[in-house]
Coordinates of C-alpha atoms and ligand atoms in Angstrom, one line a residue:
M1 CA 152.5 -85.9 29.8
E2 CA 155.9 -87.3 30.8
L3 CA 157.3 -88.0 27.3
I4 CA 159.4 -85.2 25.7
G5 CA 157.6 -83.8 22.7
E6 CA 155.1 -86.6 22.6
R7 CA 152.3 -84.1 22.0
A8 CA 151.6 -80.4 22.4
G9 CA 149.2 -80.5 25.4
N10 CA 147.8 -82.8 28.1
N11 CA 144.5 -83.4 26.4
I12 CA 144.6 -86.1 23.7
S13 CA 143.0 -84.9 20.5
F14 CA 140.5 -87.0 18.5
W15 CA 143.2 -87.5 15.9
E16 CA 145.8 -88.6 18.4
R17 CA 143.4 -91.3 19.9
S18 CA 142.5 -92.7 16.5
A19 CA 145.8 -92.9 14.7
Q20 CA 149.1 -94.7 15.3
N21 CA 152.0 -92.5 16.4
F22 CA 154.6 -92.5 13.6
C23 CA 157.9 -92.7 15.5
S24 CA 161.4 -93.7 14.3
A25 CA 164.9 -93.6 15.8
P26 CA 166.6 -90.4 16.9
V27 CA 169.7 -89.1 15.1
K28 CA 172.7 -91.0 16.5
E29 CA 175.4 -90.0 14.0
N30 CA 176.5 -87.1 11.9
L31 CA 174.5 -87.0 8.7
R32 CA 174.6 -85.5 5.2
A33 CA 171.6 -84.8 2.9
D34 CA 170.5 -82.5 0.1
V35 CA 167.8 -81.0 2.3
C36 CA 167.2 -81.2 6.1
V37 CA 163.6 -80.4 7.1
V38 CA 163.2 -79.5 10.8
G39 CA 159.6 -80.3 11.9
A40 CA 157.4 -83.2 10.9
G41 CA 154.0 -81.4 10.8
I42 CA 152.0 -80.8 7.7
A43 CA 154.4 -78.2 6.3
G44 CA 157.6 -80.2 7.0
M45 CA 156.2 -83.5 5.8
T46 CA 154.7 -82.1 2.6
T47 CA 158.0 -80.3 1.8
G48 CA 160.0 -83.5 2.5
Y49 CA 157.6 -85.6 0.4
L50 CA 157.7 -83.3 -2.6
L51 CA 161.5 -83.0 -2.5
A52 CA 161.8 -86.7 -2.2
C53 CA 159.5 -87.0 -5.2
A54 CA 161.9 -84.6 -7.0
G55 CA 164.8 -87.0 -6.4
R56 CA 166.4 -85.1 -3.5
D57 CA 168.0 -86.8 -0.6
V58 CA 165.9 -85.7 2.3
V59 CA 166.3 -85.9 6.1
I60 CA 163.3 -84.9 8.3
V61 CA 163.9 -84.3 12.1
D62 CA 161.4 -83.7 14.8
D63 CA 161.7 -83.9 18.6
G64 CA 158.3 -85.7 18.8
P65 CA 156.4 -88.1 16.6
V66 CA 155.2 -87.2 13.1
G67 CA 152.3 -84.7 13.5
G68 CA 152.9 -84.4 17.3
G69 CA 152.8 -80.6 17.3
M70 CA 149.9 -78.4 16.2
T71 CA 149.0 -80.6 13.2
G72 CA 147.8 -83.2 15.8
R73 CA 145.5 -80.5 17.3
T74 CA 144.0 -78.8 14.2
T75 CA 140.4 -79.4 13.1
A76 CA 141.8 -79.9 9.6
H77 CA 139.5 -77.8 7.4
L78 CA 140.9 -77.8 3.8
V79 CA 139.6 -74.6 2.4
N80 CA 140.0 -71.8 -0.1
A81 CA 137.4 -69.8 2.0
L82 CA 140.1 -68.0 4.0
D83 CA 139.6 -67.2 7.7
D84 CA 140.7 -63.6 7.2
R85 CA 138.2 -62.9 4.4
F86 CA 139.0 -61.9 0.8
Y87 CA 137.7 -58.4 1.3
E88 CA 140.1 -57.8 4.2
I89 CA 143.0 -59.3 2.2
E90 CA 142.2 -57.0 -0.7
K91 CA 142.3 -54.0 1.7
M92 CA 145.7 -55.1 3.2
L93 CA 147.5 -56.6 0.2
G94 CA 145.5 -55.8 -3.0
K95 CA 143.3 -57.6 -5.4
D96 CA 146.1 -59.4 -7.2
T97 CA 147.3 -60.9 -3.9
A98 CA 143.8 -62.0 -3.0
R99 CA 143.5 -63.8 -6.3
L100 CA 146.9 -65.6 -5.9
A101 CA 145.9 -66.5 -2.3
A102 CA 142.6 -68.1 -3.5
Q103 CA 144.5 -69.9 -6.3
S104 CA 147.2 -71.2 -4.0
H105 CA 144.7 -72.6 -1.4
T106 CA 142.6 -74.1 -4.2
Q107 CA 145.7 -75.8 -5.6
A108 CA 146.7 -77.0 -2.1
I109 CA 143.4 -78.9 -1.7
D110 CA 143.8 -80.3 -5.2
R111 CA 147.4 -81.4 -4.4
I112 CA 146.3 -83.2 -1.2
D113 CA 143.6 -84.9 -3.2
E114 CA 146.2 -86.1 -5.8
I115 CA 148.6 -87.3 -3.1
V116 CA 145.9 -89.2 -1.3
R117 CA 145.0 -91.0 -4.5
E118 CA 148.5 -91.6 -5.9
E119 CA 149.9 -92.8 -2.5
N120 CA 146.7 -94.6 -1.6
I121 CA 146.5 -92.9 1.8
Q122 CA 143.5 -94.0 3.9
C123 CA 142.9 -90.8 5.8
D124 CA 139.1 -90.2 5.4
F125 CA 139.7 -87.5 2.7
E126 CA 136.5 -86.2 1.3
R127 CA 135.3 -83.2 -0.7
V128 CA 132.7 -81.2 1.1
D129 CA 130.9 -77.9 0.8
G130 CA 131.8 -75.1 3.1
Y131 CA 129.3 -72.5 4.4
L132 CA 130.1 -69.0 5.7
F133 CA 127.2 -67.5 7.6
A134 CA 126.5 -64.5 9.8
P135 CA 125.8 -65.1 13.5
P136 CA 122.2 -64.5 14.8
G137 CA 121.4 -60.7 14.9
A138 CA 124.3 -59.7 12.6
S139 CA 123.9 -57.7 9.4
A140 CA 124.2 -59.3 6.0
K141 CA 126.9 -56.7 4.9
T142 CA 129.9 -59.0 5.7
I143 CA 128.5 -61.8 3.7
E144 CA 127.7 -59.5 0.8
E145 CA 131.2 -58.0 0.8
E146 CA 132.8 -61.4 1.0
Y147 CA 130.7 -62.7 -1.9
D148 CA 131.8 -59.9 -4.2
A149 CA 135.5 -60.2 -3.1
A150 CA 135.5 -64.0 -3.5
L151 CA 134.2 -63.6 -7.1
R152 CA 136.9 -61.0 -7.8
A153 CA 139.5 -63.4 -6.3
G154 CA 138.5 -66.0 -9.0
L155 CA 136.2 -68.2 -6.9
R156 CA 133.5 -68.1 -9.5
E157 CA 131.5 -71.0 -8.1
V158 CA 130.7 -69.4 -4.7
Q159 CA 127.0 -69.0 -4.2
K160 CA 124.8 -66.8 -2.1
L161 CA 122.1 -68.6 0.0
P162 CA 119.3 -67.4 2.3
G163 CA 121.0 -69.3 5.1
P164 CA 123.3 -72.3 5.9
P165 CA 121.9 -75.8 5.8
I166 CA 121.9 -77.8 9.1
I167 CA 122.9 -75.0 11.5
Q168 CA 119.6 -74.2 13.3
H169 CA 118.4 -70.8 14.6
V170 CA 120.5 -68.8 12.1
D171 CA 118.4 -66.2 10.2
G172 CA 121.1 -64.4 8.1
P173 CA 122.4 -65.2 4.6
A174 CA 125.3 -67.6 3.9
L175 CA 127.9 -68.3 1.2
R176 CA 128.4 -71.8 -0.2
F177 CA 132.0 -72.6 -1.1
P178 CA 132.0 -75.8 -3.2
R179 CA 134.9 -78.3 -3.4
Q180 CA 136.4 -77.7 0.0
A181 CA 137.7 -80.9 1.8
Q182 CA 138.5 -82.5 5.1
F183 CA 140.7 -85.4 6.2
H184 CA 142.2 -87.1 9.3
P185 CA 145.5 -85.1 9.5
L186 CA 147.5 -87.7 11.4
K187 CA 146.5 -90.6 9.1
Y188 CA 147.5 -88.3 6.1
L189 CA 150.9 -87.5 7.7
N190 CA 151.5 -91.1 8.5
G191 CA 150.8 -91.8 4.8
L192 CA 153.2 -89.1 3.7
A193 CA 155.9 -90.5 6.1
S194 CA 155.6 -93.9 4.5
A195 CA 155.8 -92.4 1.0
V196 CA 158.9 -90.5 2.0
A197 CA 160.5 -93.6 3.4
R198 CA 159.7 -95.5 0.1
R199 CA 161.7 -92.9 -1.7
D200 CA 164.7 -93.4 0.7
G201 CA 164.0 -90.2 2.7
R202 CA 165.1 -90.5 6.3
I203 CA 162.8 -89.5 9.2
F204 CA 164.2 -89.1 12.7
T205 CA 161.9 -88.5 15.7
G206 CA 162.9 -87.8 19.3
S207 CA 165.8 -85.5 18.2
R208 CA 165.7 -81.8 18.8
I209 CA 167.6 -79.4 16.5
V210 CA 169.2 -76.7 18.7
S211 CA 171.2 -74.8 16.1
I212 CA 170.9 -73.9 12.4
K213 CA 173.7 -72.0 10.6
G214 CA 173.2 -71.1 7.0
G215 CA 175.8 -71.0 4.3
E216 CA 176.8 -72.8 1.1
S217 CA 176.5 -75.8 3.3
V218 CA 173.9 -75.5 6.1
R219 CA 174.9 -76.9 9.4
L220 CA 172.4 -78.1 11.9
E221 CA 173.1 -79.5 15.3
T222 CA 171.0 -81.8 17.5
R223 CA 170.8 -81.4 21.3
E224 CA 173.0 -84.5 21.7
G225 CA 175.7 -82.8 19.5
Y226 CA 175.3 -84.6 16.2
N227 CA 175.7 -82.5 13.1
I228 CA 173.6 -82.6 9.9
T229 CA 175.1 -81.0 6.8
A230 CA 172.8 -80.1 4.0
R231 CA 172.6 -77.9 0.9
A232 CA 169.4 -76.4 2.2
A233 CA 167.4 -76.5 5.4
V234 CA 163.7 -75.9 5.9
V235 CA 162.5 -74.7 9.4
A236 CA 158.9 -76.0 9.7
T237 CA 158.5 -75.9 13.5
N238 CA 155.2 -74.0 13.5
S239 CA 157.0 -71.0 14.9
P240 CA 160.6 -70.7 13.6
I241 CA 163.3 -71.7 16.2
N242 CA 166.1 -70.2 14.2
D243 CA 164.9 -66.6 14.1
R244 CA 164.7 -64.8 17.5
Y245 CA 163.2 -61.5 16.4
V246 CA 162.3 -60.7 12.8
I247 CA 159.3 -62.9 12.1
H248 CA 158.0 -62.9 15.7
T249 CA 157.2 -59.2 15.5
K250 CA 155.0 -59.9 12.5
Q251 CA 152.7 -62.6 13.9
A252 CA 150.9 -63.3 17.2
P253 CA 149.9 -66.6 19.0
Y254 CA 146.3 -67.3 19.7
A255 CA 144.8 -70.1 21.7
S256 CA 141.7 -71.8 20.2
Y257 CA 139.4 -74.3 21.9
V258 CA 137.8 -77.4 20.4
V259 CA 135.0 -79.7 21.7
T260 CA 133.7 -82.8 20.0
F261 CA 130.3 -84.6 20.4
R262 CA 129.0 -87.9 19.2
V263 CA 126.3 -87.8 16.6
G264 CA 124.9 -90.8 14.7
R265 CA 126.7 -91.8 11.5
D266 CA 125.3 -89.8 8.6
V267 CA 122.7 -88.0 10.8
I268 CA 124.3 -84.7 9.7
P269 CA 125.7 -84.5 6.1
H270 CA 129.4 -83.8 6.1
A271 CA 130.2 -80.2 5.5
L272 CA 132.3 -77.3 6.9
F273 CA 130.8 -74.3 8.6
W274 CA 132.2 -71.0 9.8
D275 CA 130.4 -67.9 11.2
T276 CA 131.7 -64.4 10.6
A277 CA 131.7 -63.3 14.3
Q278 CA 134.7 -61.4 15.5
T279 CA 136.4 -61.3 12.0
A280 CA 133.7 -58.8 10.9
E281 CA 133.9 -55.2 11.9
E282 CA 130.1 -54.9 11.2
E283 CA 129.3 -57.6 13.8
K284 CA 131.6 -56.1 16.4
K285 CA 129.7 -52.8 16.0
L286 CA 126.3 -54.5 16.3
L287 CA 126.9 -57.2 18.9
G288 CA 130.2 -56.3 20.6
P289 CA 133.1 -58.7 20.5
I290 CA 131.8 -62.2 20.1
P291 CA 133.8 -65.3 19.6
Y292 CA 133.6 -67.0 16.2
H293 CA 133.0 -70.7 15.5
Y294 CA 134.2 -73.3 13.1
V295 CA 132.5 -76.7 12.7
R296 CA 133.0 -80.0 10.8
L297 CA 132.2 -83.7 11.1
A298 CA 134.5 -86.7 11.1
P299 CA 133.9 -90.5 11.2
D300 CA 134.8 -92.0 14.6
G301 CA 134.1 -95.8 14.9
E302 CA 130.3 -96.4 14.5
D303 CA 129.5 -92.7 14.8
D304 CA 130.4 -89.4 13.5
L305 CA 131.9 -86.7 15.6
L306 CA 130.7 -83.1 15.5
I307 CA 133.8 -81.0 16.0
V308 CA 133.2 -77.4 17.1
G309 CA 136.0 -74.8 17.7
G310 CA 136.4 -71.2 18.6
E311 CA 136.6 -69.0 21.7
D312 CA 140.1 -67.8 20.7
H313 CA 142.2 -65.4 22.7
K314 CA 145.9 -64.4 22.8
T315 CA 147.9 -67.2 24.2
A316 CA 148.3 -67.2 28.0
Q317 CA 146.2 -64.1 28.3
A318 CA 142.9 -65.7 29.5
F319 CA 142.4 -68.5 32.0
D320 CA 138.7 -69.1 32.0
F321 CA 139.1 -72.4 30.2
E322 CA 136.0 -74.1 31.7
K323 CA 133.8 -71.1 30.6
R324 CA 135.1 -71.3 27.1
F325 CA 134.5 -75.0 26.7
T326 CA 131.0 -74.5 28.2
H327 CA 130.3 -71.7 25.7
L328 CA 131.2 -74.0 22.8
E329 CA 129.0 -76.7 24.1
E330 CA 126.1 -74.4 24.6
W331 CA 126.6 -73.0 21.1
A332 CA 126.6 -76.5 19.6
R333 CA 123.5 -77.6 21.4
R334 CA 121.7 -74.4 20.5
H335 CA 122.4 -74.8 16.8
S336 CA 122.0 -78.6 16.3
S337 CA 119.4 -80.9 18.0
A338 CA 121.6 -83.9 16.9
V339 CA 124.4 -83.1 19.3
G340 CA 125.0 -86.1 21.6
Q341 CA 127.6 -87.0 24.2
L342 CA 130.6 -84.7 24.8
V343 CA 133.7 -86.7 23.9
D344 CA 136.8 -84.5 23.6
R345 CA 138.0 -81.1 24.8
L346 CA 141.3 -79.6 23.9
C347 CA 143.1 -76.3 23.2
G348 CA 145.5 -75.6 20.3
Q349 CA 147.4 -72.6 19.1
V350 CA 147.2 -70.6 15.9
M351 CA 149.9 -68.2 14.6
E352 CA 148.2 -65.0 13.2
P353 CA 150.3 -63.0 10.7
V354 CA 149.6 -59.2 10.8
D355 CA 148.4 -59.3 7.1
A356 CA 146.6 -62.7 7.0
L357 CA 149.0 -64.7 4.8
A358 CA 151.6 -67.3 6.0
Y359 CA 155.3 -66.5 5.7
I360 CA 156.9 -69.0 3.4
G361 CA 160.3 -68.6 1.7
A362 CA 163.9 -67.7 2.2
D363 CA 164.8 -66.9 5.9
P364 CA 164.1 -63.2 6.5
T365 CA 167.3 -62.7 8.4
G366 CA 169.2 -63.6 5.3
D367 CA 170.6 -66.9 6.5
E368 CA 171.9 -68.5 3.3
N369 CA 170.0 -71.6 2.0
V370 CA 167.7 -71.6 5.0
Y371 CA 163.9 -71.4 4.4
V372 CA 161.1 -70.9 6.9
V373 CA 157.3 -71.5 7.0
T374 CA 155.1 -70.0 9.7
G375 CA 151.9 -68.0 10.3
D376 CA 149.3 -70.6 9.6
S377 CA 146.6 -67.9 10.1
G378 CA 144.0 -70.6 11.0
N379 CA 144.3 -72.2 7.6
G380 CA 147.3 -74.4 8.6
M381 CA 146.5 -77.5 6.5
T382 CA 146.4 -75.5 3.2
H383 CA 149.1 -73.0 4.2
G384 CA 151.3 -76.0 5.2
T385 CA 150.7 -77.7 1.8
I386 CA 151.3 -74.4 -0.1
A387 CA 154.6 -74.3 1.8
G388 CA 155.5 -77.8 0.6
I389 CA 154.8 -76.9 -3.0
L390 CA 156.5 -73.4 -2.9
L391 CA 159.6 -74.5 -0.9
A392 CA 160.2 -77.6 -3.1
D393 CA 160.0 -75.3 -6.1
L394 CA 162.4 -72.7 -4.6
I395 CA 164.9 -75.4 -3.5
T396 CA 164.8 -77.1 -6.9
G397 CA 165.0 -73.9 -8.8
R398 CA 161.5 -73.9 -10.3
E399 CA 159.6 -70.7 -10.9
N400 CA 156.6 -70.2 -8.6
T401 CA 154.2 -67.2 -8.9
W402 CA 153.2 -67.4 -5.2
M403 CA 156.8 -66.5 -4.0
R404 CA 156.0 -62.8 -3.8
I405 CA 152.8 -63.0 -1.7
Y406 CA 154.2 -65.4 0.9
D407 CA 157.7 -63.8 1.1
P408 CA 158.7 -63.7 4.8
K409 CA 160.5 -60.4 4.2
R410 CA 157.4 -58.7 2.8
K411 CA 156.5 -55.3 4.3
T412 CA 152.9 -54.1 4.1
L413 CA 152.5 -50.3 4.6
K414 CA 148.7 -50.2 4.6
P415 CA 147.5 -48.3 7.7
I416 CA 145.3 -51.3 8.6
V417 CA 148.3 -53.6 8.8
I418 CA 150.6 -51.1 10.6
A419 CA 147.9 -50.6 13.2
D420 CA 147.6 -54.4 13.8
Y421 CA 151.5 -54.7 13.9
A422 CA 151.7 -51.9 16.5
K423 CA 148.8 -53.3 18.6
E424 CA 150.3 -56.8 18.7
N425 CA 153.8 -55.6 19.6
A426 CA 152.5 -53.2 22.2
N427 CA 150.7 -56.2 23.7
V428 CA 154.1 -58.1 23.9
V429 CA 155.7 -55.1 25.7
A430 CA 152.8 -55.0 28.1
Q431 CA 153.5 -58.6 29.2
L432 CA 156.8 -57.4 30.8
R433 CA 154.7 -56.2 33.7
D434 CA 154.8 -59.8 34.9
Y435 CA 158.3 -59.1 36.3
L436 CA 156.7 -56.7 38.8
T437 CA 153.5 -58.6 39.8
S438 CA 153.2 -61.1 42.6
G439 CA 152.9 -64.8 42.0
D440 CA 149.7 -66.9 41.6
V441 CA 150.3 -68.3 45.1
S442 CA 152.7 -67.3 47.8
Q443 CA 153.8 -70.8 48.8
A444 CA 154.2 -74.2 47.1
N445 CA 151.9 -75.9 49.7
E446 CA 149.0 -74.0 48.0
I447 CA 149.6 -75.9 44.8
K448 CA 147.4 -79.0 44.4
A449 CA 148.6 -82.3 42.8
G450 CA 148.5 -82.1 39.0
E451 CA 148.5 -78.2 39.1
G452 CA 151.1 -75.5 38.5
A453 CA 151.5 -71.9 39.6
L454 CA 153.9 -69.0 39.6
I455 CA 155.6 -68.2 42.9
R456 CA 157.6 -65.0 43.5
D457 CA 161.2 -65.7 44.8
G458 CA 162.8 -62.4 45.6
A459 CA 163.4 -60.6 42.3
S460 CA 162.6 -63.8 40.3
K461 CA 159.6 -65.8 39.4
L462 CA 159.4 -69.6 39.6
A463 CA 157.1 -71.9 37.6
V464 CA 156.2 -74.7 40.1
Y465 CA 154.4 -77.9 39.2
R466 CA 153.2 -80.5 41.7
D467 CA 152.9 -83.9 40.0
E468 CA 150.2 -86.5 40.8
S469 CA 152.5 -88.1 43.4
G470 CA 153.0 -84.8 45.2
T471 CA 156.6 -84.1 44.1
L472 CA 157.3 -80.5 43.3
H473 CA 159.1 -79.5 40.0
R474 CA 160.6 -76.0 40.0
F475 CA 161.7 -74.0 37.0
S476 CA 162.7 -70.5 36.2
A477 CA 159.5 -68.9 34.8
V478 CA 161.6 -66.9 32.3
C479 CA 160.9 -68.0 28.7
P480 CA 164.2 -69.0 27.0
H481 CA 163.2 -67.2 23.8
L482 CA 163.1 -63.5 24.7
K483 CA 162.6 -63.7 28.5
C484 CA 158.9 -63.0 29.0
I485 CA 157.3 -64.8 32.0
V486 CA 155.4 -68.0 31.2
R487 CA 152.0 -68.7 32.6
W488 CA 150.2 -71.9 33.7
N489 CA 147.7 -73.4 31.3
A490 CA 145.5 -75.5 33.5
T491 CA 143.6 -77.2 30.8
E492 CA 146.6 -78.4 28.8
K493 CA 148.9 -78.5 31.8
T494 CA 151.5 -76.5 30.0
W495 CA 153.6 -73.4 30.7
D496 CA 152.6 -70.9 27.9
C497 CA 154.5 -67.7 27.0
P498 CA 152.2 -64.7 26.3
C499 CA 154.7 -63.0 24.1
H500 CA 155.4 -65.2 21.0
G501 CA 153.7 -68.5 21.9
S502 CA 156.5 -70.8 23.2
R503 CA 154.9 -73.6 25.2
F504 CA 156.5 -76.0 27.6
D505 CA 155.0 -79.2 29.2
C506 CA 154.5 -79.4 33.0
L507 CA 158.0 -80.7 33.4
G508 CA 159.5 -77.7 31.5
H509 CA 160.2 -79.5 28.2
M510 CA 159.7 -77.2 25.1
V511 CA 156.7 -78.4 23.0
N512 CA 156.2 -75.3 20.8
G513 CA 158.7 -72.8 19.5
P514 CA 160.1 -70.2 19.0
A515 CA 162.0 -71.2 22.1
S516 CA 164.5 -74.0 21.3
A517 CA 165.4 -74.8 24.9
D518 CA 163.5 -76.1 27.9
L519 CA 162.6 -74.0 31.0
E520 CA 165.6 -73.9 33.3
P521 CA 165.2 -76.3 36.2
I522 CA 165.8 -74.9 39.7
F523 CA 167.0 -77.3 42.3
Ligands
LIG601 FE1 159.2 -65.1 22.9 FE2 158.6 -66.4 25.1 S1 158.0 -66.9 23.1 S2 159.6 -64.5 24.9

């Protein structure tokens, strides 16, 4: 991975190997626009597209290609069956919020459906059913509770079934959520990019924004020193690069693993599947902490791919990558006899808000005319589309009833949320112990080609990578965001920060915020 911002990890995702990279020129002059969108993932591209449709002069800037961040590493489930469960959202935020959350995700899927048809985007979009089921040995209580809560949230078509179809060796009940959907996220984003360009929107890739200052006119600056002046700016960088503290105390980064397998075309009917492991207190009591799983299919050449994800953990706080991939493979083979050759393995990152819903709206630090979107909560495709709809409405002065529930300034005083907030922030403080511990190795000659490791250097720690030709690359291991110590991710060959999820490629280039600078090289 030698190209800056090309993708957010060393492993190429199934989407990245089956779609063109949409790249354009970097910013090479000072620019003016109605709106500058920073970040060309699903949230940034949808916001830019809807604003261009509303007649706004839009500039979109990203340091990598369109979709080169986490949108290129999602499994792209388009759902109103939310990962955090409606009964949990009710407990944290109330029934009215659960209803608006269900409505907004339903409308996000519908909007994607409309855009695909109106813009004639060839992205394998299809409506599918989704099935939520209890893992083997778990009680039916979670499924029962979620069924009742989904009905209360307005999802009147959800059905209770004795078990999910297709997934073998599951004995518990399941819920069927109709009219979910799936697509190829990069083909969709490439279609949006073309649609933006047809409306005279300007997309710049290979340019990193390093400063955003709000005001009547928002002023943004690229790393090369060019200015962009706009009436509004949208920070859609997965984790906001403009806010150092506020939002990062309210969400936590989690790594999630994905494996794909060949299965014959149409051997398994296309559908989405999720088990309730780990998200359900009842299962935790019965079975101990067990990882949850999410599953879909996608066309790939002559075959279909079965895409299985899960095994999540806090970013940079577990290093047993091989074991986690093996667990996913064993789980897939146990639950489907159609699983064939293993094709892809990769690791992505999810931002988990403390109260389950994304943060979308005016910048919580009060920076005038600056808007943010973050906290995908494992439903990034729909949360990103909701962001596009909501932010386009806010910027063009239209009313939107979702504004309250997604407000980045919201405070939730329910004990269940306060406990999660305290736990996640205590976890961040605990990472500071890395200043006192020894390195992974004591000398650089212990580092193999293609690997990285931390080395103690007096009072400091160095992040050292040996490239395939044997050359050593040394960096300060101090994350430029808030100075936690990064750790080596051997499967994606990145330096990952355990505090708020900044990630850097093996050569120290930032590939995921909230940091907006690279690791400092040490010569
Ligand atoms: Fe915040 Fe590294 S991401 S300190």
